mmCIF file of C-alpha atoms in Angstrom:
data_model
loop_
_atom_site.group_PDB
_atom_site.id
_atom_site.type_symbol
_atom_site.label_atom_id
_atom_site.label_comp_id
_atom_site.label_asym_id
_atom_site.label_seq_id
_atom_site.Cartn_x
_atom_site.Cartn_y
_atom_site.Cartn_z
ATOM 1 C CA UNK A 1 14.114 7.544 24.210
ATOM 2 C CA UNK A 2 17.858 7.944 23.023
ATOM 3 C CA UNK A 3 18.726 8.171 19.567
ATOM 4 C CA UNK A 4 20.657 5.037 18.403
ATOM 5 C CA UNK A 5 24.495 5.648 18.287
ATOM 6 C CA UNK A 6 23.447 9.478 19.177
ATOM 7 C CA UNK A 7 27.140 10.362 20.682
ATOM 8 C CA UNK A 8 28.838 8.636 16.962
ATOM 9 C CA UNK A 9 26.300 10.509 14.795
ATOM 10 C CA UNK A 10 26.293 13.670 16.702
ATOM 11 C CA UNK A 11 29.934 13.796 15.998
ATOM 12 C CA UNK A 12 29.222 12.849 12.188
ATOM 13 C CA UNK A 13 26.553 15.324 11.615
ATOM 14 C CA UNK A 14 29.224 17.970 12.767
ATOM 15 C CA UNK A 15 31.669 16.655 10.216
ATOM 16 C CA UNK A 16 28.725 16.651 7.608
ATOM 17 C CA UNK A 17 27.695 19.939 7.981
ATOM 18 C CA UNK A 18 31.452 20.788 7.948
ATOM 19 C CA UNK A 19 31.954 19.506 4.584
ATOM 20 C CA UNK A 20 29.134 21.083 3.134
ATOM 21 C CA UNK A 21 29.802 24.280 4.394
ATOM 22 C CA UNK A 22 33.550 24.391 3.363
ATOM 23 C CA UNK A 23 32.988 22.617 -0.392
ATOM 24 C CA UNK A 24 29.777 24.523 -1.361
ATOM 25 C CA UNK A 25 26.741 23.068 -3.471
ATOM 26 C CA UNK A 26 26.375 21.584 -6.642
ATOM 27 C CA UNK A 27 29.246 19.098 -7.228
ATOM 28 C CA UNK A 28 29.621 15.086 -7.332
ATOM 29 C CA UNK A 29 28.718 12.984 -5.380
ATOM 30 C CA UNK A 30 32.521 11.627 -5.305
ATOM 31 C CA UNK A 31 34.152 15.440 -4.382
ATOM 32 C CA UNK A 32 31.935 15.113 -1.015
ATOM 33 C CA UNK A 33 32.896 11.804 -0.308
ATOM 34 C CA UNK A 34 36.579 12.323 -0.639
ATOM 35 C CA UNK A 35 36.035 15.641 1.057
ATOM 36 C CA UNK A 36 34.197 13.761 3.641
ATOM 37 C CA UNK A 37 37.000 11.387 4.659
ATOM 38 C CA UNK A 38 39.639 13.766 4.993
ATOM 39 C CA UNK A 39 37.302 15.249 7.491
ATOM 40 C CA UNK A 40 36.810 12.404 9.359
ATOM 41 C CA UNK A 41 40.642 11.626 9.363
ATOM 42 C CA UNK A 42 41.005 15.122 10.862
ATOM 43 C CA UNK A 43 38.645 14.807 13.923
ATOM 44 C CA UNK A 44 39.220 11.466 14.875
ATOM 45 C CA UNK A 45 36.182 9.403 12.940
ATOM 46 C CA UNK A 46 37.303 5.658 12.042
ATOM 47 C CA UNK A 47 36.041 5.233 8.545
ATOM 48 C CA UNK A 48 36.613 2.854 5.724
ATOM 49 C CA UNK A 49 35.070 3.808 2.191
ATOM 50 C CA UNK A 50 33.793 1.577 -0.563
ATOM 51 C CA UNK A 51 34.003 -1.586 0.872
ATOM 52 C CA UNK A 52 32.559 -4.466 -1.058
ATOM 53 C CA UNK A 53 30.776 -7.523 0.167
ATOM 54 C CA UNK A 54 29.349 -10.326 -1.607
ATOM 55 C CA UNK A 55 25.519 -12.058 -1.426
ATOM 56 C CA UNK A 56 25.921 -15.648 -1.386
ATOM 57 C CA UNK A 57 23.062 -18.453 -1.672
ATOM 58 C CA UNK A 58 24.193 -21.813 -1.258
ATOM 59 C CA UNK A 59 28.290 -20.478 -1.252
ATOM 60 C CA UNK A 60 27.951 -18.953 -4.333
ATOM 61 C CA UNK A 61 28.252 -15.372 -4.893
ATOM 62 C CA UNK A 62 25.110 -13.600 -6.673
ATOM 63 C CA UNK A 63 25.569 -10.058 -6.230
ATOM 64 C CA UNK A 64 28.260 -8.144 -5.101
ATOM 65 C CA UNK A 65 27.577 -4.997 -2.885
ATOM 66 C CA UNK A 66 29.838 -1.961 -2.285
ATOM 67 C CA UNK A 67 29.036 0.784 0.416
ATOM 68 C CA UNK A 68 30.089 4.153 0.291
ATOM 69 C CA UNK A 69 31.047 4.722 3.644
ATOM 70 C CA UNK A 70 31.007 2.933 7.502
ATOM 71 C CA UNK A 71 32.059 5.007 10.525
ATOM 72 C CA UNK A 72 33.033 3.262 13.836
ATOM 73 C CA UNK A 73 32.330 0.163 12.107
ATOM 74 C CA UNK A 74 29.067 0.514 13.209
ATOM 75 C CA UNK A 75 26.590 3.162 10.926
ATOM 76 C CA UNK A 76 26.799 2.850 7.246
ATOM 77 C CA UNK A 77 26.573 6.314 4.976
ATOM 78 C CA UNK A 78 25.134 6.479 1.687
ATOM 79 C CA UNK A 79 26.315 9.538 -0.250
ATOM 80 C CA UNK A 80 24.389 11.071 -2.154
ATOM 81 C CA UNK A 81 24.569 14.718 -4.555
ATOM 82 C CA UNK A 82 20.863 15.151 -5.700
ATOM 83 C CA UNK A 83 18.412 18.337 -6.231
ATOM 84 C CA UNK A 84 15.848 15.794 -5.211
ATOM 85 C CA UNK A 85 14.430 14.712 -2.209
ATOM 86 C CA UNK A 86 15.976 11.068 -1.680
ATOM 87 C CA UNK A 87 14.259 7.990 -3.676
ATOM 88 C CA UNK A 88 12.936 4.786 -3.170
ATOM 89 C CA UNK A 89 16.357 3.210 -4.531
ATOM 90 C CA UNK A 90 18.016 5.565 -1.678
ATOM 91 C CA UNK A 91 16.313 3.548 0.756
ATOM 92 C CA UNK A 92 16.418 -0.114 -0.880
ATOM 93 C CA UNK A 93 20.490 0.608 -1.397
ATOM 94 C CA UNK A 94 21.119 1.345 2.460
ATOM 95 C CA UNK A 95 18.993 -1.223 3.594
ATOM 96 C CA UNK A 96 20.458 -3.615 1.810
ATOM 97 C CA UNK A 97 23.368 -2.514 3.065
ATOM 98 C CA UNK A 98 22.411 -2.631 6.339
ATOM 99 C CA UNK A 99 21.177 -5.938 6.227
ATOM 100 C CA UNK A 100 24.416 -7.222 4.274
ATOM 101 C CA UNK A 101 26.752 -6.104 6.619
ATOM 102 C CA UNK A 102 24.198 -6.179 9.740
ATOM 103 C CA UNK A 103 24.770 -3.206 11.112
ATOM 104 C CA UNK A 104 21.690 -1.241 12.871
ATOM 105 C CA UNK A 105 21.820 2.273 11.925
ATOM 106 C CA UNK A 106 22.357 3.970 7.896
ATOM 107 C CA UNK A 107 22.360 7.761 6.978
ATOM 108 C CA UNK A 108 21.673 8.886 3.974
ATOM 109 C CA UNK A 109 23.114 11.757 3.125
ATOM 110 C CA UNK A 110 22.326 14.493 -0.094
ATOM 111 C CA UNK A 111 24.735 17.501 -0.232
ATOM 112 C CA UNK A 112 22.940 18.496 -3.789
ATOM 113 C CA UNK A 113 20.819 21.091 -2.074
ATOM 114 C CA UNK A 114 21.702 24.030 -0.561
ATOM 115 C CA UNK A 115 21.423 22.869 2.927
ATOM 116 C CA UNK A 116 22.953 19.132 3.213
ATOM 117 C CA UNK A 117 20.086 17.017 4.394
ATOM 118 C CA UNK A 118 20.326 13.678 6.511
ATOM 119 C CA UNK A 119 17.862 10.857 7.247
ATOM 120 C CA UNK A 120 18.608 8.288 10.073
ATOM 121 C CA UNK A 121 17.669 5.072 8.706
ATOM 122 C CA UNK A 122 17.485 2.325 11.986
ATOM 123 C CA UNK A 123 17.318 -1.158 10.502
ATOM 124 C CA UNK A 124 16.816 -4.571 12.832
ATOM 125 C CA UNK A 125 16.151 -8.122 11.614
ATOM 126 C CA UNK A 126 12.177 -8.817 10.987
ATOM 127 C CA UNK A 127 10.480 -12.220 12.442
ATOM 128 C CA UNK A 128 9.933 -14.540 9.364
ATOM 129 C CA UNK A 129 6.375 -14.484 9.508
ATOM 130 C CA UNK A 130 4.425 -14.907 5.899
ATOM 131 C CA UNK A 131 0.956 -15.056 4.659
ATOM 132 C CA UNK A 132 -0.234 -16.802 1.797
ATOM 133 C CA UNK A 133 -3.354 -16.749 -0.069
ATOM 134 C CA UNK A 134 -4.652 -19.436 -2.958
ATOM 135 C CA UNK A 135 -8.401 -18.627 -2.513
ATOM 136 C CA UNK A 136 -8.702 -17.850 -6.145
ATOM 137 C CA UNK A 137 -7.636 -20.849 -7.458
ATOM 138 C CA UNK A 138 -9.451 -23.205 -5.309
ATOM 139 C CA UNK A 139 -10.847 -25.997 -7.773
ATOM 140 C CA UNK A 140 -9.589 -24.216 -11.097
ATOM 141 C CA UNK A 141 -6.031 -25.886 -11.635
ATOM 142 C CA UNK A 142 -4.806 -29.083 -12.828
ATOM 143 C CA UNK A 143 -3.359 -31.682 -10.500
ATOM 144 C CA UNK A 144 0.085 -31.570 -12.581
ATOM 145 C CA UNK A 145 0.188 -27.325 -11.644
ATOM 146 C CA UNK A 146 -0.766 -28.373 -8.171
ATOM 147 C CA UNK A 147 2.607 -30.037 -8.063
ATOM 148 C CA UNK A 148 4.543 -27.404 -9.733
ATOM 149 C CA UNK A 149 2.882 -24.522 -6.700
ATOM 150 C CA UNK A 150 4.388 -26.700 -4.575
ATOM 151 C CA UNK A 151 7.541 -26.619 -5.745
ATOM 152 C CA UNK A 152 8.111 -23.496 -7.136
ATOM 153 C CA UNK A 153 6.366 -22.112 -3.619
ATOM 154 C CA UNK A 154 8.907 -24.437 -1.416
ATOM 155 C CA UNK A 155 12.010 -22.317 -3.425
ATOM 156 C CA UNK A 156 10.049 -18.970 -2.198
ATOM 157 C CA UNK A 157 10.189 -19.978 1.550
ATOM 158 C CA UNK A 158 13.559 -21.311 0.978
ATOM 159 C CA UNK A 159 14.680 -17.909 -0.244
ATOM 160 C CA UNK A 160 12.778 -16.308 2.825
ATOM 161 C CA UNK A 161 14.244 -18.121 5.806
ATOM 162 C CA UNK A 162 17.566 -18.471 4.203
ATOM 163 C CA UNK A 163 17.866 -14.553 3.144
ATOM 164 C CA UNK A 164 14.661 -12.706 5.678
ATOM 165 C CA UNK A 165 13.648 -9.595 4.600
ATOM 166 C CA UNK A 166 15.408 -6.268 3.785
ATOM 167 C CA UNK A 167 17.071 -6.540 0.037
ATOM 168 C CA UNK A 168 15.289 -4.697 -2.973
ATOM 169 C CA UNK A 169 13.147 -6.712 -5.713
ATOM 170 C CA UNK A 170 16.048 -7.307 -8.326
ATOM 171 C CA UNK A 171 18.267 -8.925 -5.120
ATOM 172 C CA UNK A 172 15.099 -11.215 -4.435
ATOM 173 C CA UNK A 173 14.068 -11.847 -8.108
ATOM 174 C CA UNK A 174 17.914 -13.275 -8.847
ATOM 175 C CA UNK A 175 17.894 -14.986 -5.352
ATOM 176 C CA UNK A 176 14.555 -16.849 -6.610
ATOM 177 C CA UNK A 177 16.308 -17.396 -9.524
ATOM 178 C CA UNK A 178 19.067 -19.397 -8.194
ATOM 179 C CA UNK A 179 17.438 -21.216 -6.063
ATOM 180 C CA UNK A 180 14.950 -22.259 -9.281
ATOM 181 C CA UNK A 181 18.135 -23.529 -10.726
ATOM 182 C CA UNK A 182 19.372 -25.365 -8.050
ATOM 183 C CA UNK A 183 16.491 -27.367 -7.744
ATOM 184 C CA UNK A 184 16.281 -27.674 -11.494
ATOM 185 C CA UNK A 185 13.135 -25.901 -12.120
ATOM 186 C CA UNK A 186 12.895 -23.915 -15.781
ATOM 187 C CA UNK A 187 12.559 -20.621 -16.029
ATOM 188 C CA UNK A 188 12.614 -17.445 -18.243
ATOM 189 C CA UNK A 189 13.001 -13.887 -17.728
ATOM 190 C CA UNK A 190 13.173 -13.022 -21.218
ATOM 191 C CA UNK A 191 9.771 -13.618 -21.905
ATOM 192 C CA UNK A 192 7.537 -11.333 -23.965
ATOM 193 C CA UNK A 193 3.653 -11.655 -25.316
ATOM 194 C CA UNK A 194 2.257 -10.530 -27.966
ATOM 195 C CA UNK A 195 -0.289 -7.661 -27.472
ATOM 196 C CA UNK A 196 -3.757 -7.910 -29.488
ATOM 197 C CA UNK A 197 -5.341 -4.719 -30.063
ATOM 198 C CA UNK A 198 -8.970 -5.374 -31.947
ATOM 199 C CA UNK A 199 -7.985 -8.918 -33.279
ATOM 200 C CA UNK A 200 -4.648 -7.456 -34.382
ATOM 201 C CA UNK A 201 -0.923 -8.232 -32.891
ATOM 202 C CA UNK A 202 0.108 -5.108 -32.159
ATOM 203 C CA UNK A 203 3.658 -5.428 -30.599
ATOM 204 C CA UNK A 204 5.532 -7.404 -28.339
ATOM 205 C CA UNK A 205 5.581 -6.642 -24.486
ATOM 206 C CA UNK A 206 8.557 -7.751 -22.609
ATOM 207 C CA UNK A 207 6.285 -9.344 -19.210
ATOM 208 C CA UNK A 208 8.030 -8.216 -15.949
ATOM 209 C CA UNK A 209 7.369 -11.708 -14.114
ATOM 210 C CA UNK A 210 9.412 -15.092 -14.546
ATOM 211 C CA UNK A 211 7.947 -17.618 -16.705
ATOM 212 C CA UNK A 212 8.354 -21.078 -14.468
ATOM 213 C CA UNK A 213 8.208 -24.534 -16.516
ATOM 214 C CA UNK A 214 5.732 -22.482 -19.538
ATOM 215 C CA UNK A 215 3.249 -22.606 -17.047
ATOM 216 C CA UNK A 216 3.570 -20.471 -14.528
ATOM 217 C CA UNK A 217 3.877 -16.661 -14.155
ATOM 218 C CA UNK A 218 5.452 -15.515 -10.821
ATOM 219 C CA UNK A 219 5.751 -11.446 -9.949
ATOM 220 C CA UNK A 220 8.286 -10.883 -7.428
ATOM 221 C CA UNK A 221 7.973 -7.361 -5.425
ATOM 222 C CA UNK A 222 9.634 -5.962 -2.468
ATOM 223 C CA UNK A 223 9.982 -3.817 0.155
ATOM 224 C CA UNK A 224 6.354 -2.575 -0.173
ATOM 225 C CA UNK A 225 3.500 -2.683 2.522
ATOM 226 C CA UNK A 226 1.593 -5.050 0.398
ATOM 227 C CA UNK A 227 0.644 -6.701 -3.257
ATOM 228 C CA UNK A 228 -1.149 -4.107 -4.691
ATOM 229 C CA UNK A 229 -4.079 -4.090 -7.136
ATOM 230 C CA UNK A 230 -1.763 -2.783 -10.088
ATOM 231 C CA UNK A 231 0.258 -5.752 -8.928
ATOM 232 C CA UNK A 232 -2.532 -7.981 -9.486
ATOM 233 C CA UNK A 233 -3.888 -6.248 -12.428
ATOM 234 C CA UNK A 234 -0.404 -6.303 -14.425
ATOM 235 C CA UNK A 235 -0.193 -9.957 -13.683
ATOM 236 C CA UNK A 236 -3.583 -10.844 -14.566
ATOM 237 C CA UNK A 237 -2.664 -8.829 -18.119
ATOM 238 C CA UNK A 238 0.498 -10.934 -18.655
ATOM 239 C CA UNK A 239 -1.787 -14.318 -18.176
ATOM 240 C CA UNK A 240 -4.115 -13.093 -20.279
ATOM 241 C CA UNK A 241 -1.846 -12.544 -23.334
ATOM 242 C CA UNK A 242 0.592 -15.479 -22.193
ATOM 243 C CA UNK A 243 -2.774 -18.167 -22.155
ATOM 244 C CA UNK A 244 -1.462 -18.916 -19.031
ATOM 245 C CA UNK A 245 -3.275 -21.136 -16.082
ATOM 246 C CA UNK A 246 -0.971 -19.739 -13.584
ATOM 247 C CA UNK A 247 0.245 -16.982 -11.612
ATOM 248 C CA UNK A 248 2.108 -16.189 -8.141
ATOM 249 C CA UNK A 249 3.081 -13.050 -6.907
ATOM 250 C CA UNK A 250 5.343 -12.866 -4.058
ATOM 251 C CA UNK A 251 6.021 -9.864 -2.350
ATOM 252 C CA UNK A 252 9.272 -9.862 0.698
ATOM 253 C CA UNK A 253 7.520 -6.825 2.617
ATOM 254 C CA UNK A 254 8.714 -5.068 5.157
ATOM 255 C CA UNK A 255 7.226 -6.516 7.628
ATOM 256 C CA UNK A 256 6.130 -10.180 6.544
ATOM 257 C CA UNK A 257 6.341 -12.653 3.115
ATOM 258 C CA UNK A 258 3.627 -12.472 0.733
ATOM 259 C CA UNK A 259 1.956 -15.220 -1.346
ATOM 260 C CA UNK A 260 -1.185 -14.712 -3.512
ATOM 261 C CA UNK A 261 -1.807 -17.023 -6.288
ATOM 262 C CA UNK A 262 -3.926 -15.765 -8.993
ATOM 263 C CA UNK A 263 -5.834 -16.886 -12.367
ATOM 264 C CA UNK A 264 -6.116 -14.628 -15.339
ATOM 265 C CA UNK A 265 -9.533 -14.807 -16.023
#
């Protein structure tokens, strides 16, 4: 099967390699990229570099985005000048990207070692499909906190089949977020409990889950296979401490929405 785009990147692989070769190891991340378009200006590759674009729910702009470069208008490069290999927020910036300005092919790109090393990221729109799971809290929760699941868990699918799948966990926490505040739902994200070690507060831990209405604890994760036991673990910690009846945790996969409610006992 043919690469995607395999004529354009063969041609910017050349130009990458050039680069590298000619401006030597161990500088910034901006000498490559300026380096970088002069060598695509040479040989004939349409670029255009750090061009911004915003997110917007419901026409207002929550995030503003800014690539490093797009050849042919149609593969997006992320620059990068690291000893590493590349990171998880490698990936969830190109993605992102990708998704943003819906193109179907990224690079990333590290000329920090001493051979420059490239990673074809292909990117296409998932089906919205979601699975949800309330099992555990079947028969343990108030008719009043019914009402508030269904609310705050009507702003989680509105956030999925307005947005899919493809932006990093801060992107999805603030588009959550907004969309709480649009429908007028409380929330706080500066929320801390106090930890009790042997019937003694011992310090306050900032909880890394939004506190809906006081009564509800909601963990938002993404681009991971699946809600994972520390996941459910850390939650069930932060309901603990909180005295808490409550808690969601909502993970936009990679592949499909995630939904599992969960107590804290």
């Amino acid at each position: 099967m043919a690469l995607r785009h395999e004529n354009l990147t063969s041609k910017i692989l050349g130009c990458i390699y050039e680069v590298h070769n000619e401006v030597g190891v161990g500088l910034d991340e901006e000498t490559y990229h300026q380096a970088l378009l002069k060598n695509f200006s040479r040989n004939g590759v349409p670029a255009v570099s750090k061009e911004r674009k915003a997110l917007l729910h419901r026409g207002v702009p929550l995030r503003s985005f800014e690539l490093d470069v797009m050849a042919y208008d149609k593969i997006i490069l992320a620059l990068k000048s690291v000893q590493s290999n590349f990171l998880q927020n490698h990936y969830v910036q190109i993605i992102s990207e990708l998704k943003l300005w819906q193109k179907d092919l990224g690079m990333l790109v590290n000329f920090g070692k001493p051979k420059a090393e490239i990673e074809r990221i292909p990117f296409d729109e998932k089906k919205k499909k979601f699975v949800e799971d309330y099992s555990e809290i079947k028969d343990k929760i108030t008719s009043a906190d019914r009402q508030l699941l269904a609310k705050v868990r009507s702003a989680i699918l509105f956030v999925f089949e307005t947005h899919g799948l493809g932006y990093g966990k801060i992107v999805y926490q603030n588009l959550l977020r907004a969309e709480l505040d649009y429908r007028g739902l409380s929330h706080d994200r500066n929320y801390a409990i106090p930890v009790v070690y042997q019937g003694e507060a011992i310090r306050l831990c900032k909880v890394k889950a939004l506190r809906i209405a006081d009564r509800l604890l909601c963990g938002v994760t993404a681009i991971q296979n699946q809600i994972t036991l520390f996941d459910a673990a850390r939650l069930r910690t932060y309901l603990r401490y909180s005295n808490l009846p409550l808690g969601l945790l909502v993970n936009f996969a990679k592949s499909n929405l995630e939904i599992r409610a969960l107590t804290g006992s």
